[in-house]
PDB file of C-alpha atoms and ligand atoms in Angstrom:
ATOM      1  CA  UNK A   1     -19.548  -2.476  11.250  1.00 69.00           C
ATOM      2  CA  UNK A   2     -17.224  -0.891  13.111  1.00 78.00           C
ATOM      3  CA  UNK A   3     -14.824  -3.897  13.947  1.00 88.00           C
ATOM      4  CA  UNK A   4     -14.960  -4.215  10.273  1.00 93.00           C
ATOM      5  CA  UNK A   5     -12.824  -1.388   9.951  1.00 92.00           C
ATOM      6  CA  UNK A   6     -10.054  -2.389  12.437  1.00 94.00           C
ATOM      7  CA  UNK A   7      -7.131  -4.012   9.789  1.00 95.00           C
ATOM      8  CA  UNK A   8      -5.570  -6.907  11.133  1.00 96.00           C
ATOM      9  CA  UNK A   9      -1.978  -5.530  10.943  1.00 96.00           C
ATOM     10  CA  UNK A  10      -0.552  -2.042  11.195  1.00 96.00           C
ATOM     11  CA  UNK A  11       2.412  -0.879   9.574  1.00 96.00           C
ATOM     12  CA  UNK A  12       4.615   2.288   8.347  1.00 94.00           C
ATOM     13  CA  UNK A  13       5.494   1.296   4.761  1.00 95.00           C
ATOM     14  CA  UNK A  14       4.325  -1.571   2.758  1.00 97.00           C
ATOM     15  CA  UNK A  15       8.765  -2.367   3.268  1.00 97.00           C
ATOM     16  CA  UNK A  16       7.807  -3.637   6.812  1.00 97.00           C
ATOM     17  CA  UNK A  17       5.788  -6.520   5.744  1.00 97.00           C
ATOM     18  CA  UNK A  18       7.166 -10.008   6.892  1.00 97.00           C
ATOM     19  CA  UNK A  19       7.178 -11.674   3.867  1.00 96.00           C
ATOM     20  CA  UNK A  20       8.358 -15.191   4.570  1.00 96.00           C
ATOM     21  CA  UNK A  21       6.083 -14.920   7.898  1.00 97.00           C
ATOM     22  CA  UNK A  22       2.909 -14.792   5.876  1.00 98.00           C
ATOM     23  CA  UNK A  23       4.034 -16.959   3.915  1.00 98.00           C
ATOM     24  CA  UNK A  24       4.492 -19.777   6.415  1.00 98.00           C
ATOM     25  CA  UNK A  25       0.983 -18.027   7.477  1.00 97.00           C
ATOM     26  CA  UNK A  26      -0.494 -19.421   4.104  1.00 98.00           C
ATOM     27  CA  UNK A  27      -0.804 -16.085   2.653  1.00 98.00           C
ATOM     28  CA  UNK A  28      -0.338 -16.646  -1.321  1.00 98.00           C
ATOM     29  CA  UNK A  29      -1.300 -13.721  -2.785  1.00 98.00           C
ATOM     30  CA  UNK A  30      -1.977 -10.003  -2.701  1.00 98.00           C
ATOM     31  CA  UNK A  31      -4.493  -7.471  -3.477  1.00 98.00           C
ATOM     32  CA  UNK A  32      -2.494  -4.121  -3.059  1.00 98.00           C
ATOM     33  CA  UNK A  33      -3.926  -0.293  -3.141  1.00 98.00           C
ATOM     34  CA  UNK A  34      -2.126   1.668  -5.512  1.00 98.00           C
ATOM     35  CA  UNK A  35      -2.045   5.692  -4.626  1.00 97.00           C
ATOM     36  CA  UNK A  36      -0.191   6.327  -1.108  1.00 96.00           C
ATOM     37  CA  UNK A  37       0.248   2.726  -0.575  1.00 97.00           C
ATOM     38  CA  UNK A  38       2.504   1.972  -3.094  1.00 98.00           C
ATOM     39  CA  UNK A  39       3.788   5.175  -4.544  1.00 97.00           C
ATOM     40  CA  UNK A  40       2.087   9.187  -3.636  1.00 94.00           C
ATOM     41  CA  UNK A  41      -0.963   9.860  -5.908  1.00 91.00           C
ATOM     42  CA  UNK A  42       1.528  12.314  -7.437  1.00 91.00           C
ATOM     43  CA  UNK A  43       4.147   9.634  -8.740  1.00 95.00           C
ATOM     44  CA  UNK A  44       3.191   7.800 -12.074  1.00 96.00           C
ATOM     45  CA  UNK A  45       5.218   5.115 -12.203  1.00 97.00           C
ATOM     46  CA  UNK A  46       6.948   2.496  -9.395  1.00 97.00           C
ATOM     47  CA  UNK A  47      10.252   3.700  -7.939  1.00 97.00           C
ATOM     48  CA  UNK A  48      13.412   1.369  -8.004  1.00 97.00           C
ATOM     49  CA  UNK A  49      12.537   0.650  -4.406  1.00 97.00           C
ATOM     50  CA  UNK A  50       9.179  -0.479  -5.031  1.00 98.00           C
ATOM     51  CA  UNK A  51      10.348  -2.389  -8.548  1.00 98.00           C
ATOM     52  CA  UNK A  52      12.688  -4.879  -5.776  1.00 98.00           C
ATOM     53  CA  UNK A  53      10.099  -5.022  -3.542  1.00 98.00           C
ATOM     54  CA  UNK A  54       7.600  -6.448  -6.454  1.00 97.00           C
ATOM     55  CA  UNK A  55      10.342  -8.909  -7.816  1.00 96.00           C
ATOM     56  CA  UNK A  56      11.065 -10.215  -3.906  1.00 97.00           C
ATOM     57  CA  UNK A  57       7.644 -10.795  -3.753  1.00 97.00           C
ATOM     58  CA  UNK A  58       7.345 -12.660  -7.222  1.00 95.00           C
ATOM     59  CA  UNK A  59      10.489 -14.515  -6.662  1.00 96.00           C
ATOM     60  CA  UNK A  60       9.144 -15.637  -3.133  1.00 97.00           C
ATOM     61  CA  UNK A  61       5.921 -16.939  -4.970  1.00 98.00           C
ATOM     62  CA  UNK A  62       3.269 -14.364  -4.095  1.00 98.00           C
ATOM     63  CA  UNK A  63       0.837 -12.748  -6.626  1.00 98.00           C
ATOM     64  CA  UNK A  64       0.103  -9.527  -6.843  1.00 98.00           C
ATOM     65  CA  UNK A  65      -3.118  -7.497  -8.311  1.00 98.00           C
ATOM     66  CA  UNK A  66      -3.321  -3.633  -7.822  1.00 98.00           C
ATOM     67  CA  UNK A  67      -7.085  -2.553  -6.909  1.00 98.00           C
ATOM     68  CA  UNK A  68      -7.573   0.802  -7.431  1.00 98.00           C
ATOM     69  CA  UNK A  69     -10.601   3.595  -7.533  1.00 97.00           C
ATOM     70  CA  UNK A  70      -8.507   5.469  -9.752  1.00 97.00           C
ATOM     71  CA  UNK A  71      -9.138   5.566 -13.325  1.00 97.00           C
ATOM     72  CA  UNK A  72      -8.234   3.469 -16.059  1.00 98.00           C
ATOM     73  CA  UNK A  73      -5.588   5.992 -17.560  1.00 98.00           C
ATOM     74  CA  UNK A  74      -3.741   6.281 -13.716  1.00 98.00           C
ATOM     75  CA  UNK A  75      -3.838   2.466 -13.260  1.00 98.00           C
ATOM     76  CA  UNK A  76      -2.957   1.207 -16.345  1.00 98.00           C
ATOM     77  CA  UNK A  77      -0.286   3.596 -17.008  1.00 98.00           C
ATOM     78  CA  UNK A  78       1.198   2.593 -13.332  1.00 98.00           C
ATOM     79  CA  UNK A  79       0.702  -1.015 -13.660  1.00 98.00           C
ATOM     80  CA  UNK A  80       1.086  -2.534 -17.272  1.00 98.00           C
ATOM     81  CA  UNK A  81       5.178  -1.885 -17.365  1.00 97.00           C
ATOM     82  CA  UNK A  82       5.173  -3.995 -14.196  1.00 97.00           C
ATOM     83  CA  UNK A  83       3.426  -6.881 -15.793  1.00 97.00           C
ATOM     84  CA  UNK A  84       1.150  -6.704 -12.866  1.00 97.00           C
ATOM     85  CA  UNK A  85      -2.982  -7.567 -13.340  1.00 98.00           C
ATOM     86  CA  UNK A  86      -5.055  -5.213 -11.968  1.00 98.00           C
ATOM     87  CA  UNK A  87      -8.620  -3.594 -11.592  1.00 98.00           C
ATOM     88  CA  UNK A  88      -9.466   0.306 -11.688  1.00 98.00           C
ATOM     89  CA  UNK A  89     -12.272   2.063 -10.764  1.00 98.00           C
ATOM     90  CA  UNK A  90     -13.119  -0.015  -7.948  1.00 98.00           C
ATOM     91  CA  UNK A  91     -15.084   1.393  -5.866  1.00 97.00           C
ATOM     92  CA  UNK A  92     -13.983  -0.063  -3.089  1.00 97.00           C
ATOM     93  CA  UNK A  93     -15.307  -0.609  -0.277  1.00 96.00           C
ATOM     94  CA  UNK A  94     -18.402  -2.736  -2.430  1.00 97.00           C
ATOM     95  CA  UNK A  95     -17.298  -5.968  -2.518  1.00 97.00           C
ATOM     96  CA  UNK A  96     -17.831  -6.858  -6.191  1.00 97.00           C
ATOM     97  CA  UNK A  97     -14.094  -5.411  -7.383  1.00 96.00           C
ATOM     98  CA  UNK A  98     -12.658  -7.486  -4.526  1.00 98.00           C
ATOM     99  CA  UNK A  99     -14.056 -10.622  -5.739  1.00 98.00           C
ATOM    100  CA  UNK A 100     -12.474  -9.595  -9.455  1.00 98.00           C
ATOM    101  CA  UNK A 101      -9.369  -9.185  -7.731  1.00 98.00           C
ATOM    102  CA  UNK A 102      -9.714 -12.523  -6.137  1.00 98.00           C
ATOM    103  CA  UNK A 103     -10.614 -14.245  -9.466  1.00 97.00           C
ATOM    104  CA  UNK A 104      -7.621 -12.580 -10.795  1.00 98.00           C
ATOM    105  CA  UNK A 105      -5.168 -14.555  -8.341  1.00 98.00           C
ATOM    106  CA  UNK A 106      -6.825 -17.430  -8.478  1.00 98.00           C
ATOM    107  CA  UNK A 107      -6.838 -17.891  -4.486  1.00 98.00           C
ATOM    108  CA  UNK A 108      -8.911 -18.434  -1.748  1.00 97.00           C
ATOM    109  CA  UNK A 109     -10.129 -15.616   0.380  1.00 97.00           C
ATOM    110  CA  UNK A 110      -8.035 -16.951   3.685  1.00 97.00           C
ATOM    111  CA  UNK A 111      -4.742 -16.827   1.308  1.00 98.00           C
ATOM    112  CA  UNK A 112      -5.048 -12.984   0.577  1.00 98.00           C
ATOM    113  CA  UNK A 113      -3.709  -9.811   2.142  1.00 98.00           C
ATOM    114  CA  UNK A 114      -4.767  -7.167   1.423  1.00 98.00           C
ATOM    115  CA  UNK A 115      -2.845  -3.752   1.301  1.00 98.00           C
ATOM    116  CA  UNK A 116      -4.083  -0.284   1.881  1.00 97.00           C
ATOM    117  CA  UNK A 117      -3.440   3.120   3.439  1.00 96.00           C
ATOM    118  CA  UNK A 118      -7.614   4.051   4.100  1.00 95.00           C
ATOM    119  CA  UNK A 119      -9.531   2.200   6.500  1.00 94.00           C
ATOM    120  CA  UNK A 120     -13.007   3.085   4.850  1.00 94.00           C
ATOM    121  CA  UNK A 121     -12.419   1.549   1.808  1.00 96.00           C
ATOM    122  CA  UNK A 122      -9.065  -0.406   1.755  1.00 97.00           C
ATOM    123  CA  UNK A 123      -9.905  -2.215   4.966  1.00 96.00           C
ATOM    124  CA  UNK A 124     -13.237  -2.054   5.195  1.00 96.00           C
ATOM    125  CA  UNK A 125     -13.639  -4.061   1.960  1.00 97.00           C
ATOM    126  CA  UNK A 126     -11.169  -6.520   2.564  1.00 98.00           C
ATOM    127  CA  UNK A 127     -12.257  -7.631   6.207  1.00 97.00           C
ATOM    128  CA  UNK A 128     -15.643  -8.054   4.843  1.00 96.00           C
ATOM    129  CA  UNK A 129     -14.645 -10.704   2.240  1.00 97.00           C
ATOM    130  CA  UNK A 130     -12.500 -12.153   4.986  1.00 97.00           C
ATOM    131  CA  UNK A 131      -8.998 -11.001   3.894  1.00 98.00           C
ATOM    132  CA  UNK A 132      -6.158 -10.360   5.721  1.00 98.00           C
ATOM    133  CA  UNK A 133      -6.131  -6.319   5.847  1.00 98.00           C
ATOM    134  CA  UNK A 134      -2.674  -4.524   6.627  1.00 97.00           C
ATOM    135  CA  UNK A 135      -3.362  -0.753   6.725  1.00 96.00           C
ATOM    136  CA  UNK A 136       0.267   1.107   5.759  1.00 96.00           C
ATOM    137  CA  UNK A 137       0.312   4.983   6.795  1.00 94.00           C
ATOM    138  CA  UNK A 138      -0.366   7.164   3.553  1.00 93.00           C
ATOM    139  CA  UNK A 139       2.573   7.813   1.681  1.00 92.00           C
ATOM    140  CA  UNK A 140       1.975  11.644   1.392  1.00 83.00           C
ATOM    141  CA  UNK A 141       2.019  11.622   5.175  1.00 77.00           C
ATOM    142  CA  UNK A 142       5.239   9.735   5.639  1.00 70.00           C
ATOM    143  CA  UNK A 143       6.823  12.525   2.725  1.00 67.00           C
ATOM    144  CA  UNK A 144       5.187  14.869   4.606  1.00 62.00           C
ATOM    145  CA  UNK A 145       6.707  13.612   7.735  1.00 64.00           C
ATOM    146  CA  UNK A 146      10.110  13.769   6.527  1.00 63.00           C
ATOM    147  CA  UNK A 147       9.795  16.979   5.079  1.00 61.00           C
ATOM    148  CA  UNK A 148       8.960  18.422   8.334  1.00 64.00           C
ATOM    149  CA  UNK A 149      11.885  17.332   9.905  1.00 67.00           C
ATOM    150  CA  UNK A 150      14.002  18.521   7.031  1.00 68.00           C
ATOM    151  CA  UNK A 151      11.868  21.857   7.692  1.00 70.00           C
ATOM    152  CA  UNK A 152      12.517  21.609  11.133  1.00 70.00           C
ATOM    153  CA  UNK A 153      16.296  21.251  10.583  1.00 73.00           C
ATOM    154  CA  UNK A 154      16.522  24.228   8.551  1.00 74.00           C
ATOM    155  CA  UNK A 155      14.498  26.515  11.009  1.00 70.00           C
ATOM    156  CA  UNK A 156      17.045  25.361  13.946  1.00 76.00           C
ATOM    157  CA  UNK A 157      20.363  26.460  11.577  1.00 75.00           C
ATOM    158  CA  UNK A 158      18.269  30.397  10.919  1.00 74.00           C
ATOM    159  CA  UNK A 159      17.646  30.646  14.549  1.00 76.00           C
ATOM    160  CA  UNK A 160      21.433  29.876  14.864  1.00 78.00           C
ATOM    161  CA  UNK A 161      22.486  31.326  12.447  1.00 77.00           C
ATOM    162  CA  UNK A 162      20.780  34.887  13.078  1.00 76.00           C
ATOM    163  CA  UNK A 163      21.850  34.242  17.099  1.00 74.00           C
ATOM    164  CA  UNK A 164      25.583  34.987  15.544  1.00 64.00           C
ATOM    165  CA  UNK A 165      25.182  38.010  13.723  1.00 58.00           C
TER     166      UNK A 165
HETATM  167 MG1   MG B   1      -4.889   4.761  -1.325  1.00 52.89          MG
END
Protein backbone atom coordinates (compact mmCIF):
# COMPACT_ATOMS: atom_id res chain seq x y z
CA UNK A 1 0.00 0.00 0.00
CA UNK A 2 2.43 2.20 0.80
CA UNK A 3 4.61 2.05 -2.48
CA UNK A 4 1.31 2.76 -3.96
CA UNK A 5 1.54 6.13 -2.85
CA UNK A 6 5.08 6.98 -4.12
CA UNK A 7 4.17 8.99 -7.77
CA UNK A 8 6.43 8.13 -10.37
CA UNK A 9 7.59 11.73 -11.08
CA UNK A 10 7.95 14.79 -8.90
CA UNK A 11 7.59 18.18 -9.98
CA UNK A 12 6.99 22.05 -8.95
CA UNK A 13 4.29 23.12 -11.43
CA UNK A 14 2.40 21.09 -13.86
CA UNK A 15 4.85 23.88 -16.48
CA UNK A 16 7.79 21.44 -15.78
CA UNK A 17 6.37 18.50 -17.48
CA UNK A 18 8.46 17.21 -20.53
CA UNK A 19 5.99 17.07 -22.94
CA UNK A 20 7.60 15.72 -26.08
CA UNK A 21 9.58 13.24 -23.58
CA UNK A 22 6.40 11.44 -22.65
CA UNK A 23 5.42 11.56 -25.62
CA UNK A 24 8.24 9.59 -27.22
CA UNK A 25 7.46 7.64 -23.74
CA UNK A 26 4.01 6.61 -25.33
CA UNK A 27 2.12 8.72 -23.02
CA UNK A 28 -1.16 9.83 -25.10
CA UNK A 29 -3.28 11.20 -22.81
CA UNK A 30 -4.00 12.84 -19.47
CA UNK A 31 -6.11 12.60 -16.50
CA UNK A 32 -5.35 15.97 -14.64
CA UNK A 33 -6.56 17.14 -10.92
CA UNK A 34 -8.19 20.31 -11.06
CA UNK A 35 -7.91 22.48 -7.57
CA UNK A 36 -4.06 23.31 -6.72
CA UNK A 37 -2.90 21.39 -9.62
CA UNK A 38 -4.10 23.36 -12.21
CA UNK A 39 -5.29 26.61 -10.78
CA UNK A 40 -5.75 27.41 -6.43
CA UNK A 41 -9.17 26.09 -5.21
CA UNK A 42 -9.82 29.85 -5.00
CA UNK A 43 -9.51 30.64 -8.87
CA UNK A 44 -12.65 29.74 -11.05
CA UNK A 45 -11.53 29.76 -14.23
CA UNK A 46 -7.93 28.79 -16.17
CA UNK A 47 -5.39 31.62 -16.30
CA UNK A 48 -3.79 32.69 -19.72
CA UNK A 49 -0.84 30.62 -18.60
CA UNK A 50 -2.67 27.56 -18.10
CA UNK A 51 -5.06 28.30 -21.43
CA UNK A 52 -1.24 27.88 -23.58
CA UNK A 53 -0.32 25.21 -21.65
CA UNK A 54 -3.79 23.26 -22.60
CA UNK A 55 -3.51 24.29 -26.38
CA UNK A 56 0.48 23.01 -26.40
CA UNK A 57 -0.76 20.01 -25.15
CA UNK A 58 -3.73 19.64 -27.72
CA UNK A 59 -1.64 20.81 -30.53
CA UNK A 60 1.10 18.16 -29.53
CA UNK A 61 -1.73 15.44 -29.66
CA UNK A 62 -2.43 14.68 -26.00
CA UNK A 63 -5.95 14.45 -24.42
CA UNK A 64 -6.90 15.83 -21.56
CA UNK A 65 -9.85 14.96 -18.89
CA UNK A 66 -10.03 16.93 -15.53
CA UNK A 67 -10.96 14.43 -12.52
CA UNK A 68 -12.09 16.16 -9.78
CA UNK A 69 -13.85 15.51 -6.11
CA UNK A 70 -15.21 18.81 -6.41
CA UNK A 71 -18.69 19.35 -7.29
CA UNK A 72 -20.46 19.56 -10.37
CA UNK A 73 -21.03 23.47 -10.17
CA UNK A 74 -16.85 24.00 -9.48
CA UNK A 75 -15.96 21.58 -12.32
CA UNK A 76 -18.17 22.35 -14.84
CA UNK A 77 -17.96 25.97 -14.46
CA UNK A 78 -13.90 25.52 -14.69
CA UNK A 79 -13.91 23.12 -17.45
CA UNK A 80 -16.77 23.51 -20.13
CA UNK A 81 -15.21 27.04 -21.63
CA UNK A 82 -12.09 24.94 -22.19
CA UNK A 83 -13.86 22.36 -24.22
CA UNK A 84 -12.23 19.92 -21.94
CA UNK A 85 -14.29 16.39 -20.79
CA UNK A 86 -14.26 15.81 -17.42
CA UNK A 87 -15.66 13.93 -14.26
CA UNK A 88 -16.64 15.58 -10.76
CA UNK A 89 -17.24 14.21 -7.67
CA UNK A 90 -14.80 11.58 -7.92
CA UNK A 91 -13.96 10.34 -5.11
CA UNK A 92 -10.81 9.57 -5.83
CA UNK A 93 -8.78 7.47 -4.63
CA UNK A 94 -11.72 4.45 -5.59
CA UNK A 95 -10.89 3.43 -8.74
CA UNK A 96 -14.28 3.51 -10.49
CA UNK A 97 -13.96 7.53 -11.57
CA UNK A 98 -10.51 6.64 -12.92
CA UNK A 99 -11.76 4.07 -15.17
CA UNK A 100 -14.56 6.89 -16.43
CA UNK A 101 -11.75 9.03 -17.00
CA UNK A 102 -10.01 6.39 -18.94
CA UNK A 103 -13.14 5.60 -21.06
CA UNK A 104 -13.29 9.22 -21.65
CA UNK A 105 -9.78 9.27 -23.55
CA UNK A 106 -10.21 6.36 -25.10
CA UNK A 107 -6.58 5.00 -24.05
CA UNK A 108 -4.93 2.35 -22.51
CA UNK A 109 -3.93 2.48 -18.92
CA UNK A 110 0.10 2.41 -19.84
CA UNK A 111 -0.65 5.64 -22.18
CA UNK A 112 -1.96 7.85 -19.21
CA UNK A 113 -0.43 10.30 -16.77
CA UNK A 114 -1.88 11.24 -14.40
CA UNK A 115 -1.65 14.73 -12.64
CA UNK A 116 -2.13 15.66 -9.06
CA UNK A 117 -0.93 17.71 -6.10
CA UNK A 118 -2.24 14.89 -3.10
CA UNK A 119 -0.65 11.68 -2.80
CA UNK A 120 -3.72 9.99 -0.99
CA UNK A 121 -5.98 10.37 -3.57
CA UNK A 122 -4.34 11.81 -6.78
CA UNK A 123 -1.57 9.24 -6.69
CA UNK A 124 -2.80 6.72 -4.86
CA UNK A 125 -5.59 6.12 -7.41
CA UNK A 126 -3.67 6.41 -10.37
CA UNK A 127 -0.71 3.94 -9.44
CA UNK A 128 -3.31 1.47 -8.62
CA UNK A 129 -4.86 1.40 -12.14
CA UNK A 130 -1.29 1.44 -13.37
CA UNK A 131 -0.94 5.09 -14.54
CA UNK A 132 1.81 7.14 -14.76
CA UNK A 133 1.38 9.48 -11.50
CA UNK A 134 3.30 12.96 -11.46
CA UNK A 135 2.58 14.61 -8.08
CA UNK A 136 3.00 18.74 -8.69
CA UNK A 137 3.41 20.75 -5.25
CA UNK A 138 -0.08 22.39 -4.32
CA UNK A 139 -0.60 25.53 -5.89
CA UNK A 140 -1.64 27.39 -2.63
CA UNK A 141 1.77 26.38 -1.34
CA UNK A 142 3.81 27.61 -4.25
CA UNK A 143 1.49 31.25 -3.81
CA UNK A 144 2.16 30.85 -0.48
CA UNK A 145 5.78 30.43 -1.12
CA UNK A 146 6.12 33.45 -3.07
CA UNK A 147 4.25 35.48 -0.86
CA UNK A 148 6.61 34.80 1.84
CA UNK A 149 9.41 35.97 0.11
CA UNK A 150 7.57 39.07 -0.99
CA UNK A 151 6.80 39.20 2.95
CA UNK A 152 10.19 38.62 3.65
CA UNK A 153 11.35 41.45 1.34
CA UNK A 154 9.21 43.91 2.89
CA UNK A 155 10.24 43.03 6.57
CA UNK A 156 14.11 43.50 5.45
CA UNK A 157 13.25 47.33 3.88
CA UNK A 158 11.23 48.21 7.81
CA UNK A 159 14.18 46.89 9.59
CA UNK A 160 16.17 49.24 7.25
CA UNK A 161 14.26 51.56 7.05
CA UNK A 162 13.61 52.16 10.95
CA UNK A 163 17.75 51.51 11.33
CA UNK A 164 17.84 55.22 9.56
CA UNK A 165 15.62 57.17 11.53
MG1 LIG B 1 -6.03 18.86 -5.77
Amino acid sequence: MLNKLIPRQQIATIYELVLTELWEQGIRGIITDLDNTLVSARTPLATPELIKWLSELQDLGFKVVVLSNNGEARVSKFATPLGIPFVYGARKPRSAAFHRALSLLDLEPEQVLVLGDQMLTDVLGGNRLGLYTVLVQPIALQEEGFFTRVNRQIEKLVRLLNKNT
